[in-house]
Amino acid sequence: MPKDRTKISKCLFPAAGYGTRFLPATKAIQKEMLPVLTKPLLQYGVEEAISAGIETMAIVTGRGKRAIEDHFDVSYELEHQIKGTSKEHYLTEIRSVITKCTFSYTRQIEMKGLGHAILCGETLIGDEPFAVILADDLCDNNADSVLAQMVKLYEKYRCSIVAVEEIPPQDSNKYGVVAGREEEDGVLRVTDMVEKPDPKDAPSNLAIIGRYILTPDIFDILRETKPGKGGEIQITDALLAQAKEGRVIAYKFEGRRFDCGSVDGFVEATNYFYNKNRV
Ligand code: UTP
């Protein structure tokens, strides 16, 4: 049977970055394993993918950090120890994630940037549209998750989609920044995108955050993409090739997003979820 190319069934999680801003905590574990309250950032990401109807998780990891594989696996010793005790419920959530989903892994041998990490995921994704979650961008929403909103939008537009939010102009050099024509409320057809522009060169105040839906031709484009800003292979540069053909949508998502790749954002997220869970 031919593959249903309208359905997003896999989510890629690039998690091979050095996470230098969180050293020494990230010396032996990935930044994506840092917990907000009791749950690692990556588990929030996986739960968001599940909420968007996705059950196949593809994770790109780096050398020397194996915590992710162990987290999304059964720990028989631990299960045995707490079975039948009052502590058993602490494992309920992760157990349900492990039961529902399949996880596959590949390694990025050299950290050549996000675009390169996504290209490394090709063997796990194959020839179909897919979602990407950067788990250090933690999103929260009381209704549909950000990825669920984007999956719905994909059914309509059938092209690559980037989630964007308004940023203060002085922060443009931390993000990929897009410009475009309005298609409908909150949806732009992207005409330009620049990676980490100086505020004076930014085409707008709309920054790409860590949620994407990508069509599989992105892999061929990435293979040809030369290192850009910071000497890294940038997903923004590859997306610009699609945007020039009118094949990228920017979506102003509903919900809150925390930049947990920075200490300030991480603390903000921790306080937010602590207060939210307390009531
Ligand atoms: P960042 O730009 O936040 O980089 O990556 P980083 O290296 O993890 O963090 P700092 O700046 O050193 O503190 C954005 C996302 O892309 C992944 C990261 O894991 C993160 O999810 N990434 C980045 C890779 O998987 N490989 C890379 O080569 C670069």
CSV table of C-alpha atoms and ligand atoms in Angstrom, one decimal:
chain,number,residue,atom,x,y,z
A,1,MET,CA,0.0,0.0,0.0
A,2,PRO,CA,1.4,3.5,-0.8
A,3,LYS,CA,2.5,5.6,2.2
A,4,ASP,CA,0.0,8.2,3.3
A,5,ARG,CA,2.1,11.3,2.7
A,6,THR,CA,-0.4,13.5,4.5
A,7,LYS,CA,0.1,11.9,7.9
A,8,ILE,CA,3.0,12.8,10.2
A,9,SER,CA,3.9,9.6,11.9
A,10,LYS,CA,7.5,10.2,13.1
A,11,CYS,CA,9.2,12.8,15.2
A,12,LEU,CA,12.9,13.6,15.1
A,13,PHE,CA,14.6,14.9,18.2
A,14,PRO,CA,18.1,16.3,17.6
A,15,ALA,CA,19.8,15.9,21.0
A,16,ALA,CA,23.5,15.9,20.1
A,17,GLY,CA,24.4,19.5,20.9
A,18,TYR,CA,27.2,20.1,23.5
A,19,GLY,CA,24.9,22.1,25.8
A,20,THR,CA,27.9,24.2,26.8
A,21,ARG,CA,25.6,26.8,28.6
A,22,PHE,CA,24.8,24.1,31.1
A,23,LEU,CA,28.2,22.8,31.9
A,24,PRO,CA,29.2,21.0,34.1
A,25,ALA,CA,25.7,19.5,34.3
A,26,THR,CA,25.9,18.5,30.6
A,27,LYS,CA,29.3,16.8,30.8
A,28,ALA,CA,27.9,13.3,31.0
A,29,ILE,CA,24.2,13.8,30.1
A,30,GLN,CA,22.5,15.6,27.3
A,31,LYS,CA,21.0,19.0,27.9
A,32,GLU,CA,17.7,17.3,26.9
A,33,MET,CA,17.9,15.1,30.0
A,34,LEU,CA,17.9,18.0,32.4
A,35,PRO,CA,14.6,17.8,34.5
A,36,VAL,CA,12.1,20.5,34.8
A,37,LEU,CA,10.6,19.5,38.2
A,38,THR,CA,10.9,15.7,38.0
A,39,LYS,CA,10.7,15.1,34.2
A,40,PRO,CA,13.5,15.4,31.7
A,41,LEU,CA,13.0,18.0,28.9
A,42,LEU,CA,13.0,15.2,26.3
A,43,GLN,CA,10.1,13.4,27.9
A,44,TYR,CA,8.0,16.6,27.7
A,45,GLY,CA,8.9,16.7,24.0
A,46,VAL,CA,8.0,13.0,23.5
A,47,GLU,CA,4.7,13.6,25.3
A,48,GLU,CA,4.0,16.6,23.0
A,49,ALA,CA,4.6,14.4,20.0
A,50,ILE,CA,2.3,11.7,21.3
A,51,SER,CA,-0.4,14.4,21.8
A,52,ALA,CA,0.0,15.2,18.0
A,53,GLY,CA,-0.7,11.5,17.2
A,54,ILE,CA,2.9,10.5,16.7
A,55,GLU,CA,4.3,7.2,18.2
A,56,THR,CA,7.6,6.7,16.4
A,57,MET,CA,10.4,8.7,18.0
A,58,ALA,CA,13.8,9.1,16.2
A,59,ILE,CA,16.5,10.5,18.4
A,60,VAL,CA,19.9,11.9,17.3
A,61,THR,CA,22.4,11.7,20.1
A,62,GLY,CA,26.1,12.3,20.5
A,63,ARG,CA,29.1,10.5,21.8
A,64,GLY,CA,29.5,9.4,25.4
A,65,LYS,CA,26.0,10.3,26.6
A,66,ARG,CA,23.8,7.3,27.0
A,67,ALA,CA,21.1,8.5,29.5
A,68,ILE,CA,18.4,8.9,26.8
A,69,GLU,CA,18.4,5.3,25.7
A,70,ASP,CA,18.2,4.1,29.3
A,71,HIS,CA,15.4,6.6,30.1
A,72,PHE,CA,13.1,5.3,27.4
A,73,ASP,CA,13.7,1.7,28.4
A,74,VAL,CA,12.5,-0.5,31.2
A,75,SER,CA,14.6,-0.6,34.3
A,76,TYR,CA,13.8,-4.1,35.6
A,77,GLU,CA,15.8,-3.6,38.9
A,78,LEU,CA,13.9,-0.4,39.7
A,79,GLU,CA,10.6,-1.9,38.7
A,80,HIS,CA,11.2,-4.9,40.9
A,81,GLN,CA,12.2,-2.7,43.8
A,82,ILE,CA,9.2,-0.5,43.9
A,83,LYS,CA,6.5,-2.9,42.6
A,84,GLY,CA,3.6,-2.9,45.1
A,85,THR,CA,5.0,0.0,47.2
A,86,SER,CA,3.6,3.5,47.6
A,87,LYS,CA,6.2,4.7,45.2
A,88,GLU,CA,5.1,2.8,42.1
A,89,HIS,CA,3.1,5.7,40.8
A,90,TYR,CA,6.2,7.7,40.1
A,91,LEU,CA,6.9,5.5,37.1
A,92,THR,CA,3.4,5.5,35.7
A,93,GLU,CA,3.9,8.3,33.1
A,94,ILE,CA,7.2,7.1,31.7
A,95,ARG,CA,5.9,3.5,31.6
A,96,SER,CA,3.0,4.6,29.5
A,97,VAL,CA,5.3,6.5,27.1
A,98,ILE,CA,7.5,3.4,26.7
A,99,THR,CA,4.6,1.1,26.1
A,100,LYS,CA,3.0,3.4,23.5
A,101,CYS,CA,6.0,4.4,21.4
A,102,THR,CA,9.0,3.0,19.6
A,103,PHE,CA,12.3,4.7,19.9
A,104,SER,CA,15.2,4.5,17.5
A,105,TYR,CA,18.6,6.2,17.6
A,106,THR,CA,21.4,7.4,15.5
A,107,ARG,CA,24.6,9.3,16.4
A,108,GLN,CA,25.8,12.5,15.0
A,109,ILE,CA,29.6,11.8,14.8
A,110,GLU,CA,30.6,15.5,14.4
A,111,MET,CA,28.6,18.3,15.8
A,112,LYS,CA,28.2,20.3,12.6
A,113,GLY,CA,25.0,22.1,13.5
A,114,LEU,CA,21.3,21.5,13.7
A,115,GLY,CA,20.9,21.1,9.9
A,116,HIS,CA,23.5,18.4,10.0
A,117,ALA,CA,21.9,16.7,13.0
A,118,ILE,CA,18.6,16.6,11.1
A,119,LEU,CA,20.4,15.1,8.0
A,120,CYS,CA,21.8,12.4,10.3
A,121,GLY,CA,18.2,11.5,11.1
A,122,GLU,CA,17.4,10.6,7.5
A,123,THR,CA,18.1,6.9,8.1
A,124,LEU,CA,15.5,6.8,10.8
A,125,ILE,CA,12.9,8.9,9.0
A,126,GLY,CA,13.0,7.8,5.3
A,127,ASP,CA,11.0,9.3,2.6
A,128,GLU,CA,8.0,10.9,4.4
A,129,PRO,CA,7.1,14.2,6.0
A,130,PHE,CA,8.1,14.4,9.7
A,131,ALA,CA,8.1,16.5,12.8
A,132,VAL,CA,11.1,17.9,14.6
A,133,ILE,CA,11.1,18.9,18.2
A,134,LEU,CA,14.1,20.7,19.9
A,135,ALA,CA,13.3,19.6,23.4
A,136,ASP,CA,15.2,22.4,25.0
A,137,ASP,CA,12.4,24.6,23.7
A,138,LEU,CA,9.7,23.6,26.2
A,139,CYS,CA,6.2,24.4,25.2
A,140,ASP,CA,3.0,24.4,27.2
A,141,ASN,CA,-0.6,24.8,26.2
A,142,ASN,CA,-3.9,24.1,28.0
A,143,ALA,CA,-5.6,23.1,24.7
A,144,ASP,CA,-3.8,21.5,21.7
A,145,SER,CA,-0.1,21.2,22.0
A,146,VAL,CA,2.1,23.3,19.6
A,147,LEU,CA,3.0,20.2,17.5
A,148,ALA,CA,-0.7,19.1,17.4
A,149,GLN,CA,-1.6,22.5,16.0
A,150,MET,CA,1.1,22.2,13.4
A,151,VAL,CA,0.1,18.7,12.4
A,152,LYS,CA,-3.4,20.0,11.7
A,153,LEU,CA,-2.0,22.8,9.7
A,154,TYR,CA,0.0,20.4,7.6
A,155,GLU,CA,-3.1,18.6,6.5
A,156,LYS,CA,-4.1,21.9,4.9
A,157,TYR,CA,-0.8,23.2,3.5
A,158,ARG,CA,1.2,20.0,2.8
A,159,CYS,CA,4.5,21.8,3.0
A,160,SER,CA,7.2,22.5,5.6
A,161,ILE,CA,6.1,24.5,8.6
A,162,VAL,CA,8.1,26.4,11.2
A,163,ALA,CA,6.6,27.6,14.5
A,164,VAL,CA,7.4,31.3,15.1
A,165,GLU,CA,6.9,33.8,17.9
A,166,GLU,CA,7.4,37.5,18.2
A,167,ILE,CA,10.7,38.4,19.9
A,168,PRO,CA,12.2,41.7,21.1
A,169,PRO,CA,14.2,43.1,18.1
A,170,GLN,CA,17.5,43.0,20.1
A,171,ASP,CA,17.2,39.2,20.4
A,172,SER,CA,17.2,38.5,16.7
A,173,ASN,CA,20.8,37.3,16.8
A,174,LYS,CA,19.8,34.3,18.8
A,175,TYR,CA,17.2,32.9,16.3
A,176,GLY,CA,16.4,32.2,12.7
A,177,VAL,CA,14.1,35.1,11.7
A,178,VAL,CA,11.5,34.9,8.9
A,179,ALA,CA,9.5,37.3,6.7
A,180,GLY,CA,6.4,36.4,4.7
A,181,ARG,CA,3.0,37.2,3.3
A,182,GLU,CA,-0.1,36.6,5.4
A,183,GLU,CA,-2.1,33.5,4.2
A,184,GLU,CA,-4.6,33.6,7.0
A,185,ASP,CA,-4.7,34.8,10.6
A,186,GLY,CA,-1.4,33.6,12.3
A,187,VAL,CA,-0.1,31.9,9.1
A,188,LEU,CA,2.5,33.3,6.7
A,189,ARG,CA,3.9,32.0,3.5
A,190,VAL,CA,7.6,32.5,4.1
A,191,THR,CA,9.5,34.6,1.6
A,192,ASP,CA,12.8,35.2,3.4
A,193,MET,CA,14.6,33.7,6.4
A,194,VAL,CA,18.0,34.7,8.0
A,195,GLU,CA,19.9,32.8,10.7
A,196,LYS,CA,20.8,34.9,13.7
A,197,PRO,CA,20.7,38.3,12.0
A,198,ASP,CA,21.9,41.5,13.6
A,199,PRO,CA,18.9,43.4,14.7
A,200,LYS,CA,19.5,46.0,11.9
A,201,ASP,CA,19.4,43.2,9.3
A,202,ALA,CA,16.4,41.2,10.7
A,203,PRO,CA,13.6,40.8,8.1
A,204,SER,CA,11.0,40.9,10.9
A,205,ASN,CA,10.5,40.2,14.6
A,206,LEU,CA,9.3,36.7,14.0
A,207,ALA,CA,11.7,34.0,15.3
A,208,ILE,CA,11.7,30.3,14.6
A,209,ILE,CA,11.4,28.2,17.7
A,210,GLY,CA,12.1,24.5,18.1
A,211,ARG,CA,9.1,23.0,16.3
A,212,TYR,CA,9.2,22.1,12.7
A,213,ILE,CA,7.3,19.9,10.2
A,214,LEU,CA,9.6,19.1,7.2
A,215,THR,CA,9.0,17.5,3.9
A,216,PRO,CA,11.5,14.8,3.1
A,217,ASP,CA,13.1,16.7,0.1
A,218,ILE,CA,14.8,18.7,2.9
A,219,PHE,CA,17.4,15.9,3.2
A,220,ASP,CA,18.6,16.4,-0.4
A,221,ILE,CA,18.8,20.1,0.2
A,222,LEU,CA,20.7,19.6,3.4
A,223,ARG,CA,23.2,17.4,1.7
A,224,GLU,CA,24.1,20.3,-0.6
A,225,THR,CA,23.9,23.0,2.1
A,226,LYS,CA,27.3,24.6,2.9
A,227,PRO,CA,28.2,25.6,6.4
A,228,GLY,CA,26.6,29.0,7.2
A,229,LYS,CA,26.5,31.2,10.4
A,230,GLY,CA,29.0,30.0,13.0
A,231,GLY,CA,30.5,27.5,10.5
A,232,GLU,CA,27.5,25.1,11.1
A,233,ILE,CA,25.1,23.5,8.6
A,234,GLN,CA,21.9,25.5,9.3
A,235,ILE,CA,18.4,24.2,8.9
A,236,THR,CA,17.4,27.8,8.2
A,237,ASP,CA,19.6,27.9,5.0
A,238,ALA,CA,18.0,24.7,3.8
A,239,LEU,CA,14.5,25.9,4.5
A,240,LEU,CA,15.2,29.1,2.5
A,241,ALA,CA,15.6,26.9,-0.6
A,242,GLN,CA,12.1,25.5,0.0
A,243,ALA,CA,10.8,29.0,0.9
A,244,LYS,CA,12.0,30.4,-2.5
A,245,GLU,CA,9.6,27.9,-4.1
A,246,GLY,CA,6.8,29.0,-1.8
A,247,ARG,CA,6.9,25.8,0.2
A,248,VAL,CA,7.4,27.0,3.8
A,249,ILE,CA,4.7,28.2,6.1
A,250,ALA,CA,5.4,30.1,9.4
A,251,TYR,CA,2.9,29.6,12.1
A,252,LYS,CA,2.3,31.8,15.1
A,253,PHE,CA,1.5,29.1,17.5
A,254,GLU,CA,-0.8,29.3,20.5
A,255,GLY,CA,0.8,28.6,23.9
A,256,ARG,CA,3.9,29.4,25.9
A,257,ARG,CA,7.4,28.5,25.1
A,258,PHE,CA,10.4,28.5,27.4
A,259,ASP,CA,14.0,28.6,26.1
A,260,CYS,CA,15.4,25.9,28.4
A,261,GLY,CA,18.7,26.0,26.5
A,262,SER,CA,19.5,29.1,28.6
A,263,VAL,CA,19.7,29.2,32.4
A,264,ASP,CA,17.2,32.0,32.6
A,265,GLY,CA,14.6,30.2,30.5
A,266,PHE,CA,15.1,27.0,32.4
A,267,VAL,CA,14.5,28.7,35.8
A,268,GLU,CA,11.5,30.4,34.3
A,269,ALA,CA,10.0,27.1,33.1
A,270,THR,CA,10.7,25.4,36.4
A,271,ASN,CA,8.8,28.2,38.3
A,272,TYR,CA,6.0,28.1,35.8
A,273,PHE,CA,5.5,24.3,36.0
A,274,TYR,CA,5.9,24.3,39.8
A,275,ASN,CA,3.1,26.9,40.2
A,276,LYS,CA,1.0,25.2,37.6
A,277,ASN,CA,1.2,21.8,39.2
A,278,ARG,CA,0.6,23.1,42.7
A,279,VAL,CA,-2.9,24.4,42.0
B,1,UTP,P1,21.8,24.8,20.4
B,1,UTP,O1,22.0,25.8,19.4
B,1,UTP,O2,21.1,25.2,21.6
B,1,UTP,O3,23.3,24.2,20.8
B,1,UTP,O4,21.1,23.5,19.7
B,1,UTP,P2,23.9,23.4,21.9
B,1,UTP,O5,25.2,23.0,21.5
B,1,UTP,O6,23.0,22.2,22.3
B,1,UTP,O7,23.9,24.4,23.2
B,1,UTP,P3,25.0,25.4,23.7
B,1,UTP,O8,24.8,26.7,22.8
B,1,UTP,O9,26.3,24.8,23.5
B,1,UTP,O10,24.7,25.7,25.1
B,1,UTP,C1,19.8,23.5,19.3
B,1,UTP,C2,19.3,22.1,19.2
B,1,UTP,O11,20.1,21.4,18.2
B,1,UTP,C3,20.7,20.3,18.7
B,1,UTP,C4,20.8,20.5,20.2
B,1,UTP,O12,20.9,19.3,20.9
B,1,UTP,C5,19.5,21.3,20.5
B,1,UTP,O13,18.4,20.4,20.6
B,1,UTP,N1,22.0,20.2,18.0
B,1,UTP,C6,22.8,21.3,17.8
B,1,UTP,C7,22.5,18.9,17.5
B,1,UTP,O14,21.8,17.9,17.7
B,1,UTP,N2,23.7,18.8,16.9
B,1,UTP,C8,24.4,19.9,16.6
B,1,UTP,O15,25.5,19.8,16.0
B,1,UTP,C9,24.0,21.2,17.1
